[in-house]
mmCIF file of C-alpha atoms in Angstrom:
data_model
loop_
_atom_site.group_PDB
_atom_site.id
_atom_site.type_symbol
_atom_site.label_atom_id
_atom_site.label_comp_id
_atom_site.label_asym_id
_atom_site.label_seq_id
_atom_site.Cartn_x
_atom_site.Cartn_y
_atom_site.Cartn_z
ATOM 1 C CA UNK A 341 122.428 111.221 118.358
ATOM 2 C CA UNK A 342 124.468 109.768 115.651
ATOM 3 C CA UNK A 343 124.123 106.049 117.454
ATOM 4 C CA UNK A 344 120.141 106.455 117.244
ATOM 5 C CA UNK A 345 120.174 107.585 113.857
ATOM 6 C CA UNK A 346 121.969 104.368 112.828
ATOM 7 C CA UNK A 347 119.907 101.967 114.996
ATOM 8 C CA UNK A 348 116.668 103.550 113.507
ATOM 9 C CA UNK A 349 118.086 103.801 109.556
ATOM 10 C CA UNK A 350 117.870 107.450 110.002
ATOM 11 C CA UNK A 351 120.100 109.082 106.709
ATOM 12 C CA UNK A 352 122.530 112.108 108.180
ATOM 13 C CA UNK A 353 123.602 114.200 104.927
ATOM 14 C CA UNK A 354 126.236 117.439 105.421
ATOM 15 C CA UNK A 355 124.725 119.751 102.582
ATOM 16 C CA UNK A 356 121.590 120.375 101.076
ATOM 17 C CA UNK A 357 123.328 119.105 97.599
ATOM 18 C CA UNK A 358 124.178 115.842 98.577
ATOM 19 C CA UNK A 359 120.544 115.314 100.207
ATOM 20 C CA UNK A 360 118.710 115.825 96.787
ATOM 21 C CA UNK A 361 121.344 113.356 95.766
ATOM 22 C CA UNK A 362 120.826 110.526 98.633
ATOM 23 C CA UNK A 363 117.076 111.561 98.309
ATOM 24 C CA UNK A 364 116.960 111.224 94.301
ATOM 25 C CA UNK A 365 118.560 107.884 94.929
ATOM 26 C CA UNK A 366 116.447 106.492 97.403
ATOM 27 C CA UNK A 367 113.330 107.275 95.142
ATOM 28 C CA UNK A 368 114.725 105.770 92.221
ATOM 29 C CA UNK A 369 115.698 102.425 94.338
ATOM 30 C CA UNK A 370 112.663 102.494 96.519
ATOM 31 C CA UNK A 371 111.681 98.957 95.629
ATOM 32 C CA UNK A 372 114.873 97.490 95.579
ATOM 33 C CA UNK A 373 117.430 97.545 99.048
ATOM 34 C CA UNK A 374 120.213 95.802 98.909
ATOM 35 C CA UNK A 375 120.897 92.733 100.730
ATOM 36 C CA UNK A 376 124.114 93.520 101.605
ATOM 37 C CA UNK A 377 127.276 95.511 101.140
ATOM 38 C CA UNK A 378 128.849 94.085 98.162
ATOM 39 C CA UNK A 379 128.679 96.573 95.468
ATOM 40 C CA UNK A 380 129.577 96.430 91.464
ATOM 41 C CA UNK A 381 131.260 98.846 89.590
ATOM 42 C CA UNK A 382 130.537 98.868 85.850
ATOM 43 C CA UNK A 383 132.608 101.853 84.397
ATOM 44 C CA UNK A 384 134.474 102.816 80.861
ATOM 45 C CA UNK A 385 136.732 103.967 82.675
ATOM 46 C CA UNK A 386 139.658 102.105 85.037
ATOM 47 C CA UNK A 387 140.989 105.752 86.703
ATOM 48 C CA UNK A 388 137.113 106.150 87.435
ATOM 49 C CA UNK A 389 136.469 103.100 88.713
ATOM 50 C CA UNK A 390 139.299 103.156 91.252
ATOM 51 C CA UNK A 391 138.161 106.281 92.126
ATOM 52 C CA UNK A 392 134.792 104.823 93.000
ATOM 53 C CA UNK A 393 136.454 101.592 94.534
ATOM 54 C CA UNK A 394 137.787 104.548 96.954
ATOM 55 C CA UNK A 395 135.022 106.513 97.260
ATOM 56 C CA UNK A 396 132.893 102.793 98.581
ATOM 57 C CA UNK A 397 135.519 101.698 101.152
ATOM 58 C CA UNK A 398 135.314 105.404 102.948
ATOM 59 C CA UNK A 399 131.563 104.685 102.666
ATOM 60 C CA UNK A 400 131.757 101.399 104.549
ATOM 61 C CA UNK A 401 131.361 99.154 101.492
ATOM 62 C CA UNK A 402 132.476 96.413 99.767
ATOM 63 C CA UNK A 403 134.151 95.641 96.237
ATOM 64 C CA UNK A 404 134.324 92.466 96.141
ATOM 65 C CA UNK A 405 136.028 90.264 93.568
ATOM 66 C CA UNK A 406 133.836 88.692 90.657
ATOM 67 C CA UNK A 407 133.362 85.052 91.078
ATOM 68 C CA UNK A 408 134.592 83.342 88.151
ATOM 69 C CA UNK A 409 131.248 82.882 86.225
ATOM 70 C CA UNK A 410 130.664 86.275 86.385
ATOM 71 C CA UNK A 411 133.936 87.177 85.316
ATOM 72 C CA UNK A 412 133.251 84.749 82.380
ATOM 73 C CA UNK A 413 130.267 86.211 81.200
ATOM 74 C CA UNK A 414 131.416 89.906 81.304
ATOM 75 C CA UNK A 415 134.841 88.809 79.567
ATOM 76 C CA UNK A 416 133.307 87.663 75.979
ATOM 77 C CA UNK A 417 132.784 91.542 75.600
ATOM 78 C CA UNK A 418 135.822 93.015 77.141
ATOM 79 C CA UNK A 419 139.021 93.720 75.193
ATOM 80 C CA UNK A 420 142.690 92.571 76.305
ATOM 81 C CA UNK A 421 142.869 95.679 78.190
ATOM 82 C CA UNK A 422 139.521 95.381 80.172
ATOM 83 C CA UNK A 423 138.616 93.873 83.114
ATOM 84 C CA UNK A 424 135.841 92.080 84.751
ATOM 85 C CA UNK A 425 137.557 91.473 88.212
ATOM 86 C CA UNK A 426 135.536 94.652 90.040
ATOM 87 C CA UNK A 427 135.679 97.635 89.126
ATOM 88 C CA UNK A 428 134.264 96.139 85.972
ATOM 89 C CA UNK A 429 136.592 97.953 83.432
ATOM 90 C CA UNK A 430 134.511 97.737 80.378
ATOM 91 C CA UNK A 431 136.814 100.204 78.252
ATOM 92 C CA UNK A 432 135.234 102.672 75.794
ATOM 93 C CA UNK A 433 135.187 99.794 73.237
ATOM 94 C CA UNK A 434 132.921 97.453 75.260
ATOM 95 C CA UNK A 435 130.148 100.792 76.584
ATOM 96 C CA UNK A 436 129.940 101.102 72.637
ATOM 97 C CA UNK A 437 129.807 97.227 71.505
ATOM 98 C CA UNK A 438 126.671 96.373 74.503
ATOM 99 C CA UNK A 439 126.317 99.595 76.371
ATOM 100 C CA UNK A 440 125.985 100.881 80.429
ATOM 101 C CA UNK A 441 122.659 99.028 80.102
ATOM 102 C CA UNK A 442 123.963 95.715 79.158
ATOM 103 C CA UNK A 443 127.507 96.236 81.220
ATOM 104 C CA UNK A 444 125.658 96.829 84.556
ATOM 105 C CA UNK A 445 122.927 94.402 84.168
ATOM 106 C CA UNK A 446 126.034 91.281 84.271
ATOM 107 C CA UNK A 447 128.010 93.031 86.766
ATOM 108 C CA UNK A 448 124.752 92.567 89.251
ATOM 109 C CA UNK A 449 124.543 89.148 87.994
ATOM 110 C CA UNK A 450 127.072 88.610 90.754
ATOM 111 C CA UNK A 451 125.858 86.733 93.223
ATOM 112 C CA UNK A 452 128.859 88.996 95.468
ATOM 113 C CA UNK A 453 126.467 92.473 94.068
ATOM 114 C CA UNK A 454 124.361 93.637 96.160
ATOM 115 C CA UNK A 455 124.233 97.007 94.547
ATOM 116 C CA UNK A 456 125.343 99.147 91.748
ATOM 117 C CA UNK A 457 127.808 102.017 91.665
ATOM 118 C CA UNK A 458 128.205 103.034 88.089
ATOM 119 C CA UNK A 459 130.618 105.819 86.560
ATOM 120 C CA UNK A 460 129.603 107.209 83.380
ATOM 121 C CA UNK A 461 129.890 110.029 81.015
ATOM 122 C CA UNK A 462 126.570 111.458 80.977
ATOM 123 C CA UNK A 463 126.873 114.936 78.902
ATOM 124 C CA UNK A 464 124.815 113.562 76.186
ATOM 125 C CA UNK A 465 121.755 111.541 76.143
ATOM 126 C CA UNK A 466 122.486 110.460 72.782
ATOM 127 C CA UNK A 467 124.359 107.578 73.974
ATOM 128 C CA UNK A 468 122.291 106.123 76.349
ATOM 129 C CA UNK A 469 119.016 106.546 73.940
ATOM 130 C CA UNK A 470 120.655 104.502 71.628
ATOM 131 C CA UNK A 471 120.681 101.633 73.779
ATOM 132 C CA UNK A 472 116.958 101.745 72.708
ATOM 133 C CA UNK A 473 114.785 99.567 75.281
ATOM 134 C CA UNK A 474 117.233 97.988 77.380
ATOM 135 C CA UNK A 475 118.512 100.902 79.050
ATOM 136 C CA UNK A 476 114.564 101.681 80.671
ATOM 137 C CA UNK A 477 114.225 97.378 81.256
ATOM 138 C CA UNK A 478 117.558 97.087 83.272
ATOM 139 C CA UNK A 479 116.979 100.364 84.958
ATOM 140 C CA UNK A 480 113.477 99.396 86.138
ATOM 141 C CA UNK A 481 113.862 95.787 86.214
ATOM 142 C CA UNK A 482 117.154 95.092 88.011
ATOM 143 C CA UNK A 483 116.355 93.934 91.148
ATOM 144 C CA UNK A 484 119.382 95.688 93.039
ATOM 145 C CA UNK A 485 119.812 99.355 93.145
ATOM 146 C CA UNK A 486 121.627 101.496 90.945
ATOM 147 C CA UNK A 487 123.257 105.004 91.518
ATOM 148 C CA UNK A 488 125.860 106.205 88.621
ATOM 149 C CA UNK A 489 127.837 109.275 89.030
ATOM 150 C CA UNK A 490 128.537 111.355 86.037
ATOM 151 C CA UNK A 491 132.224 112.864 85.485
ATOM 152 C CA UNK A 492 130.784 115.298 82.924
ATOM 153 C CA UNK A 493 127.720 117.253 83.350
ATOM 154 C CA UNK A 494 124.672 115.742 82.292
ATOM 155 C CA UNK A 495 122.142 117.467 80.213
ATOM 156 C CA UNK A 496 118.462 117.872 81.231
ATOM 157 C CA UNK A 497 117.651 115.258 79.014
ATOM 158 C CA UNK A 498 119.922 112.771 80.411
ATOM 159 C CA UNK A 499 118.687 113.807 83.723
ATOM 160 C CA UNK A 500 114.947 113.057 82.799
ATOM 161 C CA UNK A 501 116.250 109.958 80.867
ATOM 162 C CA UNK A 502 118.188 108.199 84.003
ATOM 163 C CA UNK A 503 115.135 109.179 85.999
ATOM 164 C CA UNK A 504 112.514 107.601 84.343
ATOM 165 C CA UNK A 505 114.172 104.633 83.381
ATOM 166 C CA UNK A 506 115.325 103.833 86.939
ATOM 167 C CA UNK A 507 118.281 105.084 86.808
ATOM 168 C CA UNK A 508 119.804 107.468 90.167
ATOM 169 C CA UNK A 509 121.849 109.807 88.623
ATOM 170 C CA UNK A 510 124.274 112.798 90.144
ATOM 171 C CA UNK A 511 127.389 114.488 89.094
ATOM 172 C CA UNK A 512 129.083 113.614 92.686
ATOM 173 C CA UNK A 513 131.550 110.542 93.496
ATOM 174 C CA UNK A 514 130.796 110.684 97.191
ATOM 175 C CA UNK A 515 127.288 111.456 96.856
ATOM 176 C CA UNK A 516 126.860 108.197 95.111
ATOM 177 C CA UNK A 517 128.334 106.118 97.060
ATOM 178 C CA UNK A 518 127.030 107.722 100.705
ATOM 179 C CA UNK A 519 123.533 107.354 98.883
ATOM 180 C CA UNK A 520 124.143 103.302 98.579
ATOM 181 C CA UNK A 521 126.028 103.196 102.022
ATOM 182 C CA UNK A 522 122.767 104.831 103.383
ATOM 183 C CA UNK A 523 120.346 102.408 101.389
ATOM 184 C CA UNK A 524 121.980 99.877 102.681
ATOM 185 C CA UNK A 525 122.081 101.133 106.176
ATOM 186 C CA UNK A 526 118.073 101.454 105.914
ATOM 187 C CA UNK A 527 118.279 98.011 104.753
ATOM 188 C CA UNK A 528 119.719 96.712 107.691
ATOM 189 C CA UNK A 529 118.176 98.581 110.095
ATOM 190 C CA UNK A 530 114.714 97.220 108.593
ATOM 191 C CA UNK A 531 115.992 94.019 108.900
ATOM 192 C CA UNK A 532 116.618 94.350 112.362
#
């Protein structure tokens, strides 16, 4: 069964929990596939990050390397202790100096992106509402999908916030990155 699942694009969860996740994710990302299996990882934290660089090989994706130009254009807000190789280490200092908004939207400048798996700290929507209008024109405007995972429980409000701003959202590690395997599965299988 599993073979004709995959040749069709058909999406094979294990609980109920991660299919409102792989669901939620697909609905945010409807318009927007990705093209391939390269995916970004914009995160304040490096421990995170790894953990998500982890969490996308088991999935059967990619993490690649940052071309240089990229790299380049992510540096000018990094500090000493960042890095913009992938995951895109953006350290406390630079979430606070340009914000998730601002740090995902030049990690999928990447030509090497096909998709974005961002780790966050989503308890309070606070910090994300101060990114005022560019958090709702990346999140509906970037033209490659975008699941975050939360390490910290998110608040209704940062829920409803992520949601309407285009923005997939869930509390789970490998629910995020099984949701972006299985968009790009769909992707392919479309293709074909």
């Amino acid at each position: 069964n599993k073979a004709m699942f995959d040749a069709y694009g058909v999406t094979l969860v294990e609980s109920h929990e991660e299919l409102i996740d792989v669901a939620a994710a697909f609905m945010v990302n409807r318009h927007r596939l990705p093209k391939g299996r390269g995916i970004g990882i914009p995160t304040s934290s490096g421990g995170a990050g790894g953990w998500t660089a982890d969490g996308c090989a088991a999935a059967g994706l990619e993490v690649p390397e940052l071309e240089a130009e990229a790299r380049a254009r992510i540096d000018k807000f990094l500090p000493p202790y960042g890095s913009s190789i992938n995951p895109v280490d953006g350290t406390a200092q630079a979430i606070g100096l340009i914000g998730n908004s601002e740090l995902t939207r030049l990690t999928a400048l990447s030509e090497r992106v096909h998709g974005i798996v961002g780790v966050t700290s989503a308890i309070n929507a606070a910090a994300f509402l101060k990114e005022g209008e560019n958090f709702p024109r990346v999140g509906l405007g970037l033209e490659k999908p975008i699941c975050y995972w939360s390490y910290t429980r998110p608040s209704r409000e940062t829920y409803a916030l992520f949601a309407k701003s285009g923005w997939a959202l869930s509390t789970n590690l490998r629910h995020s990155t099984r949701a972006m395997a299985a968009m790009c599965a769909y992707a392919e299988a479309k293709e074909r």
